[in-house]
Amino acid sequence: MARPDNKKFFENLTGAGKAIAVLTSGGDAQGMNAAVRAVVRMGIYVGAKVYFIHEGYQGMVDGGDNIKEATWESVSSMLQVGGTVIGSARCKEFRTHEGRLKAAHNLVQRGITNLCVIGGDGSLTGANLFREEWSGLLNELVQQGLIDEDAVQRYSALHIVGMVGSIDNDFCGTDMTIGTDSALHRIIEVVDAIMTTAQRLDLNYSLHVWVCVCVYLALVSALACGADWVLIPEMPPEDGWEEKMCEKLSANRAGMKRLNIIIVAEGAIDRNNKPITTDRVKDLVVRCLGFDTRVTILGHVQRGGTPSAFDRILASRMGVEAVLALLETTANTPACVVSLCGNQAVRLPLMECVQMVSSGHRSFQNNLKTYKLLAHRKPESELPHSNFNVAVLNVGAPAAGMNAAVRSAVRVGISEGHKMFAINDGFEGFYKGQIREIKWGDVGGWTGQGGSLLGTKRTLPAKHVDKIAEQIRKYNLNALLIIGGFEAYLGIMELLAARGTYEEFCLPMVMVPATVSNNVPGSDLSIGADTALNAITDTCDRIKQSASGTKRRVFIIETMGGYCGYLASVGGLAAGADAAYIYEEPFDIRDLQSNVEHLTEKMKTSIQRGLVLRNENCNDNYTTDFIYQLYSEEGRGVFDCRKNVLGHMQQGGAPSPFDRNFGTKISAKAMQWISKKLTECYRQGRVFANTEDSACLLGMRRRALVFQPVVELKPETDFVHRIPKEQWWLKLRPLMKILAKYKTSYDVSDSGQLEHVVLNRTKESDATAAI
């Protein structure tokens, strides 16, 4: 049910008189601190009292100093810290009725009737039981003379909102749990490092991924690093798997591949329920192939390190959403979990989520299907023969994840019977004839490579359509997959316009967005943007750390993005920035002065370091130098300033796990669309496609991957500034300001509504971009 007036709703949404407690329970996960920070600051922002409960449920049972009121300053400098600074502990006593009675007494003494629980399914199930018993517990406390009847009336209902913090991603109802993306970062960092060593030593490695219960990390890391074999409990290998695996490893070695990666999840079994351990796999490889094999046990390293940009943003959004849910709750509202579906925040009944089986998780099933498709090539005799030729090219600036997308397109195309062609150097290479057939083995090892191995340029095709048409005829190309940024978007429209003159362009064409700027209309996210955000976040962390021994310093950081403020805004949210200046939100000297005064006041009372981000094209006159000089002058005597232009480092480096998997899955879906269109458009021995829906952009829209004719995206595009006219992430900017202690309104129109858990959504939704 839609809220009648979102602005008025938020103005009336007050936490005055309410007390909210936040705790982390169970195993720790990177990003929990970002969630705690968001709950505390959003709670204080709306006028509620917010309490820390240290050491999880144990602290709630023990009471005393374990339950402390939180202040704005008490969550400063915790955004980038891994684990949980308020502690987490298993608590046997809370599982007993007597333990829950003690906990209830400790909460009532402080007037706490709103709990935000960050943990796994066990922690959330315990919270729900506590809520159901609440009135009975209060009556017992009255009978024991520990509280009076008036307290029972005042604190009659306990409200629970959960956030799932778990590296396992084994909770149904959410695409990603807090900590999963960071754990994938740790795994991929180790795998990438081992790859470098193996290239030199010619070793065969078996990597064992330690995963508790759920094997999501094992499967997704296998997808992200292009593992040769993955063994997980949910997919016991067929009888004779040992011989098949050794055959594949032997074939790889014959093809001069130095490194083979086998990922074994804890609990892996064969069809006879016999455990498959790393020792068993190692002994098999050594005995059958004689390869020098090493085993790397990752263990708790997956829980360590700083949280990724994705986890910080997810946790911050969920923390704010949790407070809104607590303020809206009534006595009849069921305990809920705030979660992520696609790119949309949702609220789901807690117990519905807990009762679902984790292996039914649609994100897990999608990854399993994609891995099977890309990792194991079928024999030629089993492949369909389509007689279609499909070309893939990269257009625009390089973006991390492009190579993963190309690999996926090539292998899916081959699996569907097509002959795949690679075009080097974008449209420039296209008209120059830099075209070659590309085979399954040619893209091995591409997933983790940064940049564009095909080569990419910003050249547009309009001036060369005659030569491009000639190349299409020469190679008998039947479909095009274009992977790139705004130039790719412009390019596919120019090819579409050329159909009236050149019949060669009457073929299916689809574009997949890949640009660090995330400025392509028709898609909330682009391949490469997550890697750039992590580069910004990591750099900001290091820059702030450089001032750890210096009192009161403000850093002015310039980010890329052209006229699109995505990197500055979302990077600012992930890094805990005090302000982010962007083109989409015009500002003047009064705004700059207000920001300086706000930061000066904070510096006098609490924080020691400030962070201000500026998008490169946000304003022609208020340059990075100008803002640096303004802050330096106005902050004189209170803080000093430093500036840093991040530049092209935001485009470099190995792709993040998110970009590897996003690129892999969105490209696979694009190729499946091409196969369908080729069949539909094949008439009288040739492919002919001249309808608007045969030239599409595949983008993520809120919860789903959607194919959209590019002509329909024209009205949504600001061509002068190369950005979409409406951008979803602008709704996150007030969140960043609130967490930086600004008084501002917050648009709740996008906040979650209570829904029910649905595992089998539409086919479009099944391809959600969350990894």
GROMACS .gro file of C-alpha atoms in nm, residues 4-276:
model
  273
    4PRO     CA    1  -0.006   0.912   0.061
    5ASP     CA    2   0.259   1.184   0.096
    6ASN     CA    3   0.616   1.068   0.140
    7LYS     CA    4   0.754   1.402   0.255
    8LYS     CA    5   0.480   1.451   0.513
    9PHE     CA    6   0.515   1.086   0.615
   10PHE     CA    7   0.882   1.130   0.698
   11GLU     CA    8   0.821   1.458   0.880
   12ASN     CA    9   0.565   1.279   1.099
   13LEU     CA   10   0.784   0.973   1.146
   14THR     CA   11   0.943   1.047   1.480
   15GLY     CA   12   1.127   0.824   1.717
   16ALA     CA   13   1.082   1.061   2.011
   17GLY     CA   14   1.037   0.857   2.326
   18LYS     CA   15   1.142   0.536   2.156
   19ALA     CA   16   1.444   0.331   2.253
   20ILE     CA   17   1.618   0.113   1.998
   21ALA     CA   18   1.886  -0.142   2.078
   22VAL     CA   19   2.121  -0.291   1.821
   23LEU     CA   20   2.318  -0.613   1.861
   24THR     CA   21   2.528  -0.842   1.644
   25SER     CA   22   2.496  -1.213   1.706
   26GLY     CA   23   2.647  -1.538   1.582
   27GLY     CA   24   2.952  -1.536   1.359
   28ASP     CA   25   3.092  -1.197   1.265
   29ALA     CA   26   3.081  -1.066   0.908
   30GLN     CA   27   3.243  -0.770   0.736
   31GLY     CA   28   2.994  -0.486   0.704
   32MET     CA   29   2.826  -0.542   1.040
   33ASN     CA   30   2.987  -0.223   1.172
   34ALA     CA   31   2.846  -0.024   0.880
   35ALA     CA   32   2.500  -0.156   0.971
   36VAL     CA   33   2.547  -0.069   1.339
   37ARG     CA   34   2.665   0.280   1.244
   38ALA     CA   35   2.361   0.336   1.021
   39VAL     CA   36   2.116   0.217   1.289
   40VAL     CA   37   2.273   0.442   1.553
   41ARG     CA   38   2.288   0.754   1.339
   42MET     CA   39   1.947   0.711   1.177
   43GLY     CA   40   1.794   0.637   1.517
   44ILE     CA   41   1.947   0.950   1.671
   45TYR     CA   42   1.847   1.149   1.361
   46VAL     CA   43   1.477   1.069   1.414
   47GLY     CA   44   1.498   1.144   1.786
   48ALA     CA   45   1.517   0.795   1.934
   49LYS     CA   46   1.753   0.676   2.204
   50VAL     CA   47   1.983   0.410   2.066
   51TYR     CA   48   2.166   0.149   2.273
   52PHE     CA   49   2.453  -0.086   2.197
   53ILE     CA   50   2.416  -0.440   2.328
   54HIS     CA   51   2.771  -0.570   2.350
   55GLU     CA   52   2.849  -0.941   2.298
   56GLY     CA   53   2.516  -1.023   2.139
   57TYR     CA   54   2.254  -1.213   2.337
   58GLN     CA   55   2.510  -1.285   2.610
   59GLY     CA   56   2.531  -0.912   2.675
   60MET     CA   57   2.153  -0.885   2.678
   61VAL     CA   58   2.131  -1.159   2.941
   62ASP     CA   59   2.417  -1.024   3.151
   63GLY     CA   60   2.304  -0.660   3.132
   64GLY     CA   61   2.507  -0.401   3.321
   65ASP     CA   62   2.771  -0.225   3.113
   66ASN     CA   63   2.697  -0.455   2.822
   67ILE     CA   64   2.399  -0.233   2.739
   68LYS     CA   65   2.514   0.124   2.680
   69GLU     CA   66   2.356   0.425   2.518
   70ALA     CA   67   2.522   0.508   2.187
   71THR     CA   68   2.617   0.855   2.072
   72TRP     CA   69   2.681   0.995   1.727
   73GLU     CA   70   3.054   1.000   1.792
   74SER     CA   71   3.067   0.645   1.928
   75VAL     CA   72   3.025   0.505   1.575
   76SER     CA   73   3.284   0.732   1.412
   77SER     CA   74   3.568   0.560   1.225
   78MET     CA   75   3.401   0.218   1.234
   79LEU     CA   76   3.272   0.205   0.876
   80GLN     CA   77   3.593   0.054   0.738
   81VAL     CA   78   3.656  -0.184   1.030
   82GLY     CA   79   3.594  -0.555   0.970
   83GLY     CA   80   3.409  -0.783   1.210
   84THR     CA   81   3.191  -0.620   1.475
   85VAL     CA   82   3.324  -0.370   1.727
   86ILE     CA   83   3.034  -0.427   1.968
   87GLY     CA   84   3.118  -0.795   1.988
   88SER     CA   85   2.927  -1.111   1.907
   89ALA     CA   86   2.893  -1.427   2.112
   90ARG     CA   87   2.699  -1.752   2.116
   91CYS     CA   88   2.475  -1.766   2.420
   92LYS     CA   89   2.344  -2.093   2.557
   93GLU     CA   90   2.167  -1.913   2.841
   94PHE     CA   91   1.946  -1.714   2.602
   95ARG     CA   92   1.816  -2.044   2.467
   96THR     CA   93   1.663  -2.111   2.808
   97HIS     CA   94   1.349  -1.951   2.945
   98GLU     CA   95   1.540  -1.819   3.247
   99GLY     CA   96   1.797  -1.651   3.022
  100ARG     CA   97   1.527  -1.478   2.818
  101LEU     CA   98   1.360  -1.363   3.140
  102LYS     CA   99   1.685  -1.194   3.248
  103ALA     CA  100   1.719  -1.035   2.907
  104ALA     CA  101   1.364  -0.899   2.920
  105HIS     CA  102   1.430  -0.747   3.262
  106ASN     CA  103   1.746  -0.577   3.138
  107LEU     CA  104   1.563  -0.426   2.841
  108VAL     CA  105   1.261  -0.307   3.040
  109GLN     CA  106   1.489  -0.135   3.294
  110ARG     CA  107   1.612   0.084   3.008
  111GLY     CA  108   1.278   0.121   2.832
  112ILE     CA  109   1.396  -0.072   2.525
  113THR     CA  110   1.116  -0.224   2.319
  114ASN     CA  111   1.273  -0.208   1.973
  115LEU     CA  112   1.547  -0.450   1.874
  116CYS     CA  113   1.759  -0.448   1.562
  117VAL     CA  114   1.929  -0.786   1.537
  118ILE     CA  115   2.216  -0.838   1.293
  119GLY     CA  116   2.300  -1.206   1.254
  120GLY     CA  117   2.214  -1.534   1.086
  121ASP     CA  118   1.896  -1.742   1.087
  122GLY     CA  119   1.963  -1.882   1.435
  123SER     CA  120   2.000  -1.533   1.583
  124LEU     CA  121   1.685  -1.410   1.409
  125THR     CA  122   1.483  -1.716   1.509
  126GLY     CA  123   1.585  -1.656   1.872
  127ALA     CA  124   1.476  -1.294   1.843
  128ASN     CA  125   1.135  -1.397   1.710
  129LEU     CA  126   1.084  -1.644   1.996
  130PHE     CA  127   1.180  -1.369   2.241
  131ARG     CA  128   0.918  -1.142   2.082
  132GLU     CA  129   0.647  -1.407   2.103
  133GLU     CA  130   0.719  -1.472   2.472
  134TRP     CA  131   0.751  -1.103   2.562
  135SER     CA  132   0.414  -1.044   2.730
  136GLY     CA  133   0.447  -1.366   2.931
  137LEU     CA  134   0.798  -1.269   3.040
  138LEU     CA  135   0.675  -0.930   3.160
  139ASN     CA  136   0.399  -1.094   3.363
  140GLU     CA  137   0.657  -1.321   3.526
  141LEU     CA  138   0.871  -1.019   3.612
  142VAL     CA  139   0.567  -0.855   3.776
  143GLN     CA  140   0.501  -1.170   3.980
  144GLN     CA  141   0.863  -1.171   4.096
  145GLY     CA  142   0.833  -0.806   4.196
  146LEU     CA  143   1.104  -0.696   3.955
  147ILE     CA  144   0.880  -0.457   3.759
  148ASP     CA  145   0.539  -0.299   3.823
  149GLU     CA  146   0.213  -0.317   3.630
  150ASP     CA  147   0.275   0.027   3.485
  151ALA     CA  148   0.590  -0.102   3.312
  152VAL     CA  149   0.390  -0.387   3.161
  153GLN     CA  150   0.152  -0.133   3.006
  154ARG     CA  151   0.428   0.099   2.883
  155TYR     CA  152   0.642  -0.177   2.734
  156SER     CA  153   0.367  -0.418   2.631
  157ALA     CA  154   0.509  -0.510   2.287
  158LEU     CA  155   0.857  -0.594   2.167
  159HIS     CA  156   0.933  -0.504   1.805
  160ILE     CA  157   1.198  -0.691   1.608
  161VAL     CA  158   1.367  -0.607   1.280
  162GLY     CA  159   1.648  -0.823   1.148
  163MET     CA  160   1.937  -0.776   0.911
  164VAL     CA  161   2.119  -1.083   0.788
  165GLY     CA  162   2.491  -1.066   0.858
  166SER     CA  163   2.655  -1.383   0.730
  167ILE     CA  164   2.932  -1.460   0.485
  168ASP     CA  165   2.745  -1.775   0.376
  169ASN     CA  166   2.457  -1.600   0.192
  170ASP     CA  167   2.235  -1.886   0.306
  171PHE     CA  168   1.926  -1.686   0.402
  172CYS     CA  169   1.626  -1.703   0.171
  173GLY     CA  170   1.448  -1.382   0.080
  174THR     CA  171   1.760  -1.174   0.016
  175ASP     CA  172   1.994  -1.183  -0.281
  176MET     CA  173   2.295  -1.090  -0.070
  177THR     CA  174   2.365  -1.099   0.302
  178ILE     CA  175   2.599  -0.854   0.472
  179GLY     CA  176   2.954  -0.990   0.454
  180THR     CA  177   2.919  -1.221   0.153
  181ASP     CA  178   3.072  -0.984  -0.100
  182SER     CA  179   3.367  -0.910   0.130
  183ALA     CA  180   3.429  -1.281   0.183
  184LEU     CA  181   3.432  -1.329  -0.194
  185HIS     CA  182   3.692  -1.050  -0.216
  186ARG     CA  183   3.917  -1.239   0.028
  187ILE     CA  184   3.878  -1.567  -0.163
  188ILE     CA  185   3.942  -1.414  -0.504
  189GLU     CA  186   4.246  -1.224  -0.373
  190VAL     CA  187   4.396  -1.555  -0.261
  191VAL     CA  188   4.308  -1.732  -0.586
  192ASP     CA  189   4.452  -1.450  -0.797
  193ALA     CA  190   4.772  -1.460  -0.590
  194ILE     CA  191   4.802  -1.836  -0.634
  195MET     CA  192   4.748  -1.797  -1.008
  196THR     CA  193   5.051  -1.569  -1.024
  197THR     CA  194   5.267  -1.822  -0.837
  198ALA     CA  195   5.144  -2.115  -1.042
  199GLN     CA  196   5.229  -1.942  -1.370
  200ARG     CA  197   5.590  -1.950  -1.257
  201LEU     CA  198   5.606  -2.289  -1.085
  202ASP     CA  199   5.385  -2.498  -1.313
  203LEU     CA  200   5.183  -2.644  -1.026
  204ASN     CA  201   4.834  -2.786  -1.003
  205TYR     CA  202   4.642  -2.637  -0.713
  206SER     CA  203   4.337  -2.758  -0.527
  207LEU     CA  204   4.169  -2.483  -0.329
  208HIS     CA  205   3.944  -2.579  -0.041
  209VAL     CA  206   3.691  -2.311   0.047
  210TRP     CA  207   3.580  -2.333   0.408
  211VAL     CA  208   3.208  -2.260   0.414
  212CYS     CA  209   2.972  -2.309   0.705
  213VAL     CA  210   2.661  -2.505   0.598
  214CYS     CA  211   2.593  -2.314   0.276
  215VAL     CA  212   2.823  -2.355  -0.024
  216TYR     CA  213   2.736  -2.029  -0.194
  217LEU     CA  214   3.090  -1.894  -0.155
  218ALA     CA  215   3.242  -2.204  -0.309
  219LEU     CA  216   3.015  -2.189  -0.612
  220VAL     CA  217   3.038  -1.815  -0.675
  221SER     CA  218   3.412  -1.802  -0.624
  222ALA     CA  219   3.441  -2.089  -0.874
  223LEU     CA  220   3.238  -1.882  -1.118
  224ALA     CA  221   3.444  -1.570  -1.047
  225CYS     CA  222   3.784  -1.732  -1.099
  226GLY     CA  223   3.687  -1.975  -1.375
  227ALA     CA  224   3.761  -2.285  -1.167
  228ASP     CA  225   3.800  -2.610  -1.358
  229TRP     CA  226   3.596  -2.812  -1.111
  230VAL     CA  227   3.381  -2.739  -0.809
  231LEU     CA  228   3.256  -2.997  -0.561
  232ILE     CA  229   2.962  -2.899  -0.343
  233PRO     CA  230   2.708  -3.095  -0.132
  234GLU     CA  231   2.411  -2.967  -0.335
  235MET     CA  232   2.553  -3.113  -0.655
  236PRO     CA  233   2.706  -3.458  -0.591
  237PRO     CA  234   2.910  -3.548  -0.901
  238GLU     CA  235   2.805  -3.833  -1.124
  239ASP     CA  236   2.963  -4.175  -1.085
  240GLY     CA  237   3.296  -4.178  -1.262
  241TRP     CA  238   3.359  -3.811  -1.185
  242GLU     CA  239   3.717  -3.890  -1.088
  243GLU     CA  240   3.805  -4.002  -1.440
  244LYS     CA  241   3.623  -3.710  -1.603
  245MET     CA  242   3.796  -3.457  -1.379
  246CYS     CA  243   4.138  -3.604  -1.446
  247GLU     CA  244   4.067  -3.608  -1.820
  248LYS     CA  245   3.983  -3.239  -1.811
  249LEU     CA  246   4.291  -3.151  -1.605
  250SER     CA  247   4.510  -3.354  -1.840
  251ALA     CA  248   4.359  -3.184  -2.145
  252ASN     CA  249   4.420  -2.844  -1.988
  253ARG     CA  250   4.782  -2.929  -1.922
  254ALA     CA  251   4.823  -3.055  -2.278
  255GLY     CA  252   4.693  -2.716  -2.390
  256MET     CA  253   4.976  -2.550  -2.194
  257LYS     CA  254   4.750  -2.434  -1.913
  258ARG     CA  255   4.980  -2.417  -1.611
  259LEU     CA  256   4.716  -2.377  -1.344
  260ASN     CA  257   4.411  -2.585  -1.264
  261ILE     CA  258   4.178  -2.478  -0.987
  262ILE     CA  259   3.955  -2.723  -0.804
  263ILE     CA  260   3.731  -2.582  -0.534
  264VAL     CA  261   3.602  -2.821  -0.271
  265ALA     CA  262   3.330  -2.703  -0.033
  266GLU     CA  263   3.304  -2.837   0.318
  267GLY     CA  264   3.054  -3.122   0.325
  268ALA     CA  265   3.099  -3.221  -0.040
  269ILE     CA  266   2.986  -3.579  -0.107
  270ASP     CA  267   2.953  -3.816  -0.401
  271ARG     CA  268   2.640  -4.003  -0.512
  272ASN     CA  269   2.709  -4.271  -0.250
  273ASN     CA  270   2.729  -4.013   0.032
  274LYS     CA  271   3.103  -4.069   0.058
  275PRO     CA  272   3.281  -3.748   0.168
  276ILE     CA  273   3.490  -3.569  -0.093
   0.00000   0.00000   0.00000
